[in-house]
Every structure is written in structure tokens, then in C-alpha cells.
PDB file of C-alpha atoms in Angstrom:
ATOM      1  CA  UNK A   1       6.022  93.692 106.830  1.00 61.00           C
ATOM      2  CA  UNK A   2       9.407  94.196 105.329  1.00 79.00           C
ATOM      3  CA  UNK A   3      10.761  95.739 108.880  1.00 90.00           C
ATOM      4  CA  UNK A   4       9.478  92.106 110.418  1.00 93.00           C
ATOM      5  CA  UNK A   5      11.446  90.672 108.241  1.00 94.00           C
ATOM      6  CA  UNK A   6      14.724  92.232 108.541  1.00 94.00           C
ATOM      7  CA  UNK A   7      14.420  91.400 112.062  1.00 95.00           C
ATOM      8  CA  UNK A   8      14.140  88.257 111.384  1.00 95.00           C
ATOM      9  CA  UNK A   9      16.856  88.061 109.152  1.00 96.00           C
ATOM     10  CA  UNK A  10      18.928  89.523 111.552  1.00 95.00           C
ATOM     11  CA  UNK A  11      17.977  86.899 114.429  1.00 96.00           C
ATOM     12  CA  UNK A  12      18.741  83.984 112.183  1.00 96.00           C
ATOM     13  CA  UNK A  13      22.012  85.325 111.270  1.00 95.00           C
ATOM     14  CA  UNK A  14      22.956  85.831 115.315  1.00 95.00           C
ATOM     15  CA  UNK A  15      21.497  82.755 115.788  1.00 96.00           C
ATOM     16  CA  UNK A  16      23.150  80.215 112.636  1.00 96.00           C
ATOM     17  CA  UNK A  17      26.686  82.508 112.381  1.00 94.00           C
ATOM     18  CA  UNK A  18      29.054  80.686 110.460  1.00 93.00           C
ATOM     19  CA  UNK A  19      26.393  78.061 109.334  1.00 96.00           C
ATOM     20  CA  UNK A  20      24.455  80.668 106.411  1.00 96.00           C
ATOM     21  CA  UNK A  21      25.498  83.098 104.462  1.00 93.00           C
ATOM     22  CA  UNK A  22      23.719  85.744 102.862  1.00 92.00           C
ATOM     23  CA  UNK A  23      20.163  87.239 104.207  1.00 95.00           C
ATOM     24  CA  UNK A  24      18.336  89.050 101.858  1.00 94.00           C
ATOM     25  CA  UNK A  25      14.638  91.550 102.251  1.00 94.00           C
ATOM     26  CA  UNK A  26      13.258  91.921  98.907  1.00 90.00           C
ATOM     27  CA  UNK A  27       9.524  92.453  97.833  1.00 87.00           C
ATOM     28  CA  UNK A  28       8.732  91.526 101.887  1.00 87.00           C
ATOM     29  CA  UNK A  29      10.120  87.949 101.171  1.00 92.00           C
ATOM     30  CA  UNK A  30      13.063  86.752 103.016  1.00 95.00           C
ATOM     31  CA  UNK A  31      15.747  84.577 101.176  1.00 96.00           C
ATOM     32  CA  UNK A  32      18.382  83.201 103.147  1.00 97.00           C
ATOM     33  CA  UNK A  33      21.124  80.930 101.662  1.00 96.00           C
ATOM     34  CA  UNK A  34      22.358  78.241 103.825  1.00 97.00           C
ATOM     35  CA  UNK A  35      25.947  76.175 103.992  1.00 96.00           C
ATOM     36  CA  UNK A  36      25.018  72.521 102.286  1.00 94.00           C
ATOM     37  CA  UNK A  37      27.492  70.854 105.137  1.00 95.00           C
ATOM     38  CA  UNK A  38      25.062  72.556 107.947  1.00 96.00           C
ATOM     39  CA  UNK A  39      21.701  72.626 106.421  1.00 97.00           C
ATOM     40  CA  UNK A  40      20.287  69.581 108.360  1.00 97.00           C
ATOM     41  CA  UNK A  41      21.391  71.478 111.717  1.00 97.00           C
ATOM     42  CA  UNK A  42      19.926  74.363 110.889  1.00 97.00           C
ATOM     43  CA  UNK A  43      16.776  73.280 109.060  1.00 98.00           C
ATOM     44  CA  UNK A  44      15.746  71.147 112.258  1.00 97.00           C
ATOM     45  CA  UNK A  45      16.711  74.216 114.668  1.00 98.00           C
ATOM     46  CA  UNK A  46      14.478  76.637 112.171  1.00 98.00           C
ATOM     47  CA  UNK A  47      11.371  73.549 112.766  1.00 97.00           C
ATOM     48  CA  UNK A  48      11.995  73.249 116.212  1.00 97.00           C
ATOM     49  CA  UNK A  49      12.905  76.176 118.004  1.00 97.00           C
ATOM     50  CA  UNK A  50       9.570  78.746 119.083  1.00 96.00           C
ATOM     51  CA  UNK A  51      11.404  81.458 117.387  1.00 94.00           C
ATOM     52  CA  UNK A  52      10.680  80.154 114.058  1.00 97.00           C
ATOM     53  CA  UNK A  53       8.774  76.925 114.296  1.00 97.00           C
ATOM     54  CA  UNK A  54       8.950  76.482 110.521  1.00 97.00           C
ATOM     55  CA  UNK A  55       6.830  73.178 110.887  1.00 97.00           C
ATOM     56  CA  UNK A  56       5.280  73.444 107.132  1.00 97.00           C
ATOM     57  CA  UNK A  57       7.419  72.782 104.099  1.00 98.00           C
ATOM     58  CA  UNK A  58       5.434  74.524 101.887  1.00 97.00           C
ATOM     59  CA  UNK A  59       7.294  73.748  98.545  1.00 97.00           C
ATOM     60  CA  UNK A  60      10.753  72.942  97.322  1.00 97.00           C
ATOM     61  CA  UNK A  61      12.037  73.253  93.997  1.00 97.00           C
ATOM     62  CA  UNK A  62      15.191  72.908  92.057  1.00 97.00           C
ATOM     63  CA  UNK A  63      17.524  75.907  89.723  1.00 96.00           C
ATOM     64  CA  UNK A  64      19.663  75.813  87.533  1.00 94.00           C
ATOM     65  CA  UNK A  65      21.930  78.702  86.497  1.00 92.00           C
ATOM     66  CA  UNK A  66      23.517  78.172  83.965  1.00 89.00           C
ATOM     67  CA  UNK A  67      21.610  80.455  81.916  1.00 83.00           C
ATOM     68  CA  UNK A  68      21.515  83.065  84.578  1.00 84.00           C
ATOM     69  CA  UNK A  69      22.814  86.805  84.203  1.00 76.00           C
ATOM     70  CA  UNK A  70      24.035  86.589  80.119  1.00 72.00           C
ATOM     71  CA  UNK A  71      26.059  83.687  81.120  1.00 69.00           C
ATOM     72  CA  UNK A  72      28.652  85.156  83.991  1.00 77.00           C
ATOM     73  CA  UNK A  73      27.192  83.352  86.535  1.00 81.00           C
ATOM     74  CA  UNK A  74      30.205  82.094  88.716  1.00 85.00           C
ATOM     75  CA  UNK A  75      28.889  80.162  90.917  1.00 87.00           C
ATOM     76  CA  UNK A  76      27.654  76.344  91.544  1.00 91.00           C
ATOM     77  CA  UNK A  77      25.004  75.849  89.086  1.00 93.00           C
ATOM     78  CA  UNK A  78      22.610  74.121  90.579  1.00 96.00           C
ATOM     79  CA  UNK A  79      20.439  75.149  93.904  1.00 97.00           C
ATOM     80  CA  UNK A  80      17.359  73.824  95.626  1.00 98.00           C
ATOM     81  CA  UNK A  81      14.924  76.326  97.146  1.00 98.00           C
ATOM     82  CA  UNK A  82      12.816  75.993 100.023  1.00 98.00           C
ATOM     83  CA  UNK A  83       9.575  77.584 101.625  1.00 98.00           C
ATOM     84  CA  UNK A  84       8.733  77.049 104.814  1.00 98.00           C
ATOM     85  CA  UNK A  85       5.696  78.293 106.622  1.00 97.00           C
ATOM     86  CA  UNK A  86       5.134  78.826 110.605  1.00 97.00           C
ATOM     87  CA  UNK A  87       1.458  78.770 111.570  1.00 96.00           C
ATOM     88  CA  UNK A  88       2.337  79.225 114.994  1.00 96.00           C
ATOM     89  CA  UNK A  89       4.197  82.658 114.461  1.00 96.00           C
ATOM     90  CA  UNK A  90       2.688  83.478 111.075  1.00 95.00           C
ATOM     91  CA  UNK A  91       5.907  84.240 108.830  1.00 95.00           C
ATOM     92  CA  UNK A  92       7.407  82.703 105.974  1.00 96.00           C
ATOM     93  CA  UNK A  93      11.452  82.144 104.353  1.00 97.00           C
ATOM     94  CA  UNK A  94      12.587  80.748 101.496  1.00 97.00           C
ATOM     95  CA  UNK A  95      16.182  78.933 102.110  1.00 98.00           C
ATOM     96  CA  UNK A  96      18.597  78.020  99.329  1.00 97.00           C
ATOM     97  CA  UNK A  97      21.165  75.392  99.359  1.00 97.00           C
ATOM     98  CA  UNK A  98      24.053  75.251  96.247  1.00 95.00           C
ATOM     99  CA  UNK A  99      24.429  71.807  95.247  1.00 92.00           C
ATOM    100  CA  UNK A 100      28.065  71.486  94.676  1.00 83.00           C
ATOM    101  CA  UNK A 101      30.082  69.167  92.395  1.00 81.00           C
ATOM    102  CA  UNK A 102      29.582  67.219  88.833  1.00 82.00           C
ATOM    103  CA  UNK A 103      26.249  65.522  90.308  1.00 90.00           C
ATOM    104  CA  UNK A 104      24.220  68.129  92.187  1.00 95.00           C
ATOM    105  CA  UNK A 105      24.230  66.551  95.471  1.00 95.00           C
ATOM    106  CA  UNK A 106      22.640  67.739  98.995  1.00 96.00           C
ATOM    107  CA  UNK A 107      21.202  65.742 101.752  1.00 97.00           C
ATOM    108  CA  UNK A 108      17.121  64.879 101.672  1.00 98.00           C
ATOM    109  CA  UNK A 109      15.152  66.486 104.467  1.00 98.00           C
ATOM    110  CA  UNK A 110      12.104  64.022 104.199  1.00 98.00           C
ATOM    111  CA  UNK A 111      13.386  63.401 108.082  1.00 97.00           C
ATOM    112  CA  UNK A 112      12.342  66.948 109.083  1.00 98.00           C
ATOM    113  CA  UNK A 113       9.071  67.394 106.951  1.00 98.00           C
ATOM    114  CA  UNK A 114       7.862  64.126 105.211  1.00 97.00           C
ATOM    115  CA  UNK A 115       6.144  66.572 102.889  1.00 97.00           C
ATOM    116  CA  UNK A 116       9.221  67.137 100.984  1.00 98.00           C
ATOM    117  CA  UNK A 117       9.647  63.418  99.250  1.00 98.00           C
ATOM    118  CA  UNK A 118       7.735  64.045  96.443  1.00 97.00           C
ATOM    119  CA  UNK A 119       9.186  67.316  95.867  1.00 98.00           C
ATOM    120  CA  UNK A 120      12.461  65.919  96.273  1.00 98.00           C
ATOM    121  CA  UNK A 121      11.729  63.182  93.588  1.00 97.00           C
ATOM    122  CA  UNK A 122      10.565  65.914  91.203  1.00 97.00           C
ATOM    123  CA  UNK A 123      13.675  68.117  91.444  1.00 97.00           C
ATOM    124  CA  UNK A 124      15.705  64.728  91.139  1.00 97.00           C
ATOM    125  CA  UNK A 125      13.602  64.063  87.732  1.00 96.00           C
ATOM    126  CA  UNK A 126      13.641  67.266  86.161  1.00 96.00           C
ATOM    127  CA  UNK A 127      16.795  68.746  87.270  1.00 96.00           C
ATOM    128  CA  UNK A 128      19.331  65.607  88.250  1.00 95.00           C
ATOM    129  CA  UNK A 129      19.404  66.620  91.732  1.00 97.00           C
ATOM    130  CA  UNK A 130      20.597  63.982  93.619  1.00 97.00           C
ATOM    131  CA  UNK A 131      19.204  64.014  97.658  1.00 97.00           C
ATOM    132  CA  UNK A 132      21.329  61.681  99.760  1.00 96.00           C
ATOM    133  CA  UNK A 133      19.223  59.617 102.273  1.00 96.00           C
ATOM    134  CA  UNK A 134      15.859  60.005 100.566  1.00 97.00           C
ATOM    135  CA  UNK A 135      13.712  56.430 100.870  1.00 96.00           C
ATOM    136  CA  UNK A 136      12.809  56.336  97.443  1.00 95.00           C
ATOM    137  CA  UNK A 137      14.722  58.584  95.048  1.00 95.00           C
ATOM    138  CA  UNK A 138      13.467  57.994  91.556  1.00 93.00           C
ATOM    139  CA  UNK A 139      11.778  59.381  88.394  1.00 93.00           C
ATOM    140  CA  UNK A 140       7.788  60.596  89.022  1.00 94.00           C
ATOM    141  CA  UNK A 141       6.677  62.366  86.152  1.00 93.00           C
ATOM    142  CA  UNK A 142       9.060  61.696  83.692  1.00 89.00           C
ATOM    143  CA  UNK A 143       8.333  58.286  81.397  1.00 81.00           C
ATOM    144  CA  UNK A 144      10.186  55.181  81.914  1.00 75.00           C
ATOM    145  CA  UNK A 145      13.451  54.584  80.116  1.00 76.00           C
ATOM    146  CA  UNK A 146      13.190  59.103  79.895  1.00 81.00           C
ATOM    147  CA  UNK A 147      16.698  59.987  79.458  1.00 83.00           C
ATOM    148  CA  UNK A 148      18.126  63.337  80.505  1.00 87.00           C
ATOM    149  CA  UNK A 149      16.452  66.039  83.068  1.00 93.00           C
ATOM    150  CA  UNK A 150      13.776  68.251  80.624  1.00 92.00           C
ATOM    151  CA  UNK A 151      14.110  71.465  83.281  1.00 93.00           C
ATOM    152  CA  UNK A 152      17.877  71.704  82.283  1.00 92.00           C
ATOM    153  CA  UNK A 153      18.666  74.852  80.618  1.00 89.00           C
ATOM    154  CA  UNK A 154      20.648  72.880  78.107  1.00 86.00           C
ATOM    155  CA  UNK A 155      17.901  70.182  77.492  1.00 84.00           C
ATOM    156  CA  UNK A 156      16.651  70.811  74.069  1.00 79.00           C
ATOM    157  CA  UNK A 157      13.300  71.597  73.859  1.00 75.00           C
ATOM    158  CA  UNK A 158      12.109  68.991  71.761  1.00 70.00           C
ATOM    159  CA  UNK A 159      13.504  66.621  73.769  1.00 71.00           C
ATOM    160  CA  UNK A 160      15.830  63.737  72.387  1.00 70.00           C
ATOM    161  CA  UNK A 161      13.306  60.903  71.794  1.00 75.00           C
ATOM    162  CA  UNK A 162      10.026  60.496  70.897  1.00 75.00           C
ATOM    163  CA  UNK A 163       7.213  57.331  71.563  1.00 76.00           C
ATOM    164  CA  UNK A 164       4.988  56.043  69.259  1.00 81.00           C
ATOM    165  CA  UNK A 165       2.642  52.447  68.757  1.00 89.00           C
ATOM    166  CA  UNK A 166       4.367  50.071  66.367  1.00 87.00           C
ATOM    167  CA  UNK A 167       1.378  47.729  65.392  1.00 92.00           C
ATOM    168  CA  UNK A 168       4.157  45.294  64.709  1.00 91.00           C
ATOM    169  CA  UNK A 169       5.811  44.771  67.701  1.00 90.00           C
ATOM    170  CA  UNK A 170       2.824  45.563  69.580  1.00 92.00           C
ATOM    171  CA  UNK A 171       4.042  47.954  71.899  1.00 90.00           C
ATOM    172  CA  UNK A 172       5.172  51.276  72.083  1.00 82.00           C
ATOM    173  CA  UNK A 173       8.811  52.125  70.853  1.00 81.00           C
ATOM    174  CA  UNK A 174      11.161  54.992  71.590  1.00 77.00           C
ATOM    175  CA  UNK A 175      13.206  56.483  68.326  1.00 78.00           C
ATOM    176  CA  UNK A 176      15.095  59.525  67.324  1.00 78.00           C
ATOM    177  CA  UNK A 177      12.978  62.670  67.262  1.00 76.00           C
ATOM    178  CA  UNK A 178      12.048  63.142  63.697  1.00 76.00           C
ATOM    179  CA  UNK A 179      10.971  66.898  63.843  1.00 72.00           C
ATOM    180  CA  UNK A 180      13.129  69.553  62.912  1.00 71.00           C
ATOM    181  CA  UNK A 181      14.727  72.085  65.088  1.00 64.00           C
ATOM    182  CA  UNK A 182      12.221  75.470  64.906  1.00 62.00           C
ATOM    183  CA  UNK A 183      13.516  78.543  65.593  1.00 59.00           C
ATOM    184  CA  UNK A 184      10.722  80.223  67.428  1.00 58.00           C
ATOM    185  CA  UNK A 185      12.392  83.640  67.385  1.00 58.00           C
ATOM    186  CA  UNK A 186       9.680  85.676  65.431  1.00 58.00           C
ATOM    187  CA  UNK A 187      11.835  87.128  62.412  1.00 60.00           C
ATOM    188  CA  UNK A 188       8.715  89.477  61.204  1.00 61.00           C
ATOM    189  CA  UNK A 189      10.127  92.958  61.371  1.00 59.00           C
ATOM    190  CA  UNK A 190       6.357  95.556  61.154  1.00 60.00           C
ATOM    191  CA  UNK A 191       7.134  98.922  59.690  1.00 62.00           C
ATOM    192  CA  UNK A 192       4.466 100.965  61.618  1.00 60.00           C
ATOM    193  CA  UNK A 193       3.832 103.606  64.494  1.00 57.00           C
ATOM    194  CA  UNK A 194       4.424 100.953  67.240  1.00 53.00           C
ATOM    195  CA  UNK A 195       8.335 100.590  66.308  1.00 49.00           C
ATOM    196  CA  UNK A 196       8.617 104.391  65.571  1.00 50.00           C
ATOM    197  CA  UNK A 197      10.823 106.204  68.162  1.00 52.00           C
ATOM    198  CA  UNK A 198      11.896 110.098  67.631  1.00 51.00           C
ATOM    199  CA  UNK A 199      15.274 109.398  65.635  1.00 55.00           C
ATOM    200  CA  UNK A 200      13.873 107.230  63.349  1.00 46.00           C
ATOM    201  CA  UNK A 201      13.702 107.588  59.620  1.00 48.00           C
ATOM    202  CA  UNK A 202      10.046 107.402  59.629  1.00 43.00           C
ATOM    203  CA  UNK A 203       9.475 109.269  61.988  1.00 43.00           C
ATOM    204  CA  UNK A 204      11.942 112.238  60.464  1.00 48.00           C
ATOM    205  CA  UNK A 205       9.746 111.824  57.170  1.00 48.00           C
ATOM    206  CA  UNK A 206       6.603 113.023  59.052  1.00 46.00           C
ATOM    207  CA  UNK A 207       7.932 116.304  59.881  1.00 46.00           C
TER     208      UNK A 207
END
């Protein structure tokens, strides 16, 4: 499977030169990362054209790395990924767009598979991701009034408000989050044969 693959990657970089960049085989998946200024082009052309005839959008999800590789990660942070399915020729590809600039922004592709506006609307809610032209960008899982995008490396992960019922007022309020910070690093350090290795004290004392 991986050698169909590689010809495939090879036929979409003939085919879209100087609109993607890198094609990459691993694990018989092909990745292929695609210029944000050209991605509408070459999206339809990868739905339309019998070559590929990519006419599922099988998911899309958002990234963010900022977290990735210890930090020396160099390029834009955010990315959206797609997979795309072709019954008719029975392959698959994932495509990645960078979303460049202080607001992630890339364009909505709800006009080439209407299957991608709720997917779009999640990535915009948990990431920030903004998709130009969608019909009805806004939060859908998120609360109302939910401030800040929770799949953010940098989000905290007990979040920065919490709701509760004030009898009072009738209703339910947002306020401060009142528990503490945990730090869920386990800080229990077990003296036994599963943390022995060959240089180890303990394991010089049983010689």
C-alpha cells in the first residue's frame, strides 16, 4: 500500500507544483501540506478531477504547536488537518494548511464538502481558528459567554471560570475558579526491582 501511495504523492506534486509543499509516506498514510493562498484551487481540483475524486471529507480538525518538539517549533502555530476519502478510487490523504498570523485564519471549504461546517465550528471553538466565508461561524460545544479556546496548549486545565445555581438570583452565575492548581505529576519515587537498572546502588548491593 505504501508504494500506491508514493505514487500518488508523486502525481499530486506534478500535478499542484508550486501550489503544496511537502509530501510525506509514513505508516501507509499520505500527508501532504498545502499553500493557504491556493488551498481552495487545489482542494476543488483533488474533489473533482477522476484522478483523485476526493468527494468525502471525512474529518477535519485543528493543531496547535506550540507545545510541539520541547518547544523549537519554528513554524506557524496553528494548522488545520484534513481527511478526505475517494470511494470511487478507494484511497485516502490527509492535507494540512498553516494558519498564519495573530488570529489563525484560512478560508472555509463548506463550498466543496458541506460536511465540513460543523467541523469547522468545532476547530473555531476549541482552537480560535477563524474560517473566512463559513455561513455560520460560532461556538458549538463550548457554553455561552465560554471565554478562551480549552484545546489551546496554553489553556489551563481547569479552565478560568466555573458555573454554579445561585438560589438568589435564580439563575446560574459564572465566577472565578475556586479550586487550586494540582500538580498531577506523581512525586512517589518506589524503591523496588521495577526501577533497578545494572549501575544502580541496589542493584550493586545484591552481588
Amino acid at each position: 500500500m505504501s508504494d500506491y501511495y508514493q505514487n500518488l504523492s508523486t502525481r499530486i506534486e506534478q500535478r499542484f507544483q508550486g501550489q503544496v509543499g511537502r509530501c510525506t509516506v509514513a505508516m501507509g498514510e499520505l500527508t501532504v501540506e498545502v499553500m493557504r493562498q491556493h488551498m481552495l484551487d487545489v482542494y476543488r481540483a483533488l474533489r473533482d478531477e477522476p484522478d483523485f475524486a476526493f468527494e468525502q471529507l471525512i474529518d477535519l480538525c485543528g493543531i496547535d504547536y506550540s507545545a510541539y518538539g520541547d518547544g523549537v517549533w519554528n513554524a506557524p502555530r496553528f494548522a488545520v488537518a484534513y481527511h478526505l476519502l475517494s470511494v470511487r478510487n478507494n484511497h485516502r490523504i490527509r492535507l494540512k494548511v498553516f494558519a498564519r498570523g495573530d488570529v489563525p485564519l484560512v478560508d472555509s471549504v463548506v463550498s466543496i464538502w458541506s460536511s465540513a461546517d460543523w467541523y469547522e465550528r468545532e476547530a473555531f471553538d476549541l482552537f480560535g481558528i477563524v474560517f473566512e466565508g463559513h455561513p455560520d461561524l460560532r461556538r458549538i460545544l463550548t457554553d455561552y459567554g465560554f471565554v478562551g479556546h480549552p484545546f489551546r496548549k496554553d489553556f489551563p486545565v481547569i479552565g478560568n471560570v466555573e458555573m454554579r445555581y445561585d438560589p438568589d438570583k435564580g439563575r446560574v452565575v459564572y465566577q472565578p475558579v475556586t479550586i487550586e492548581p494540582r500538580d498531577l505529576i506523581s512525586r512517589v519515587i518506589r524503591h523496588d526491582h521495577r526501577y533497578v537498572t545494572p549501575d544502580s546502588p541496589s542493584a550493586q548491593e545484591g552481588k
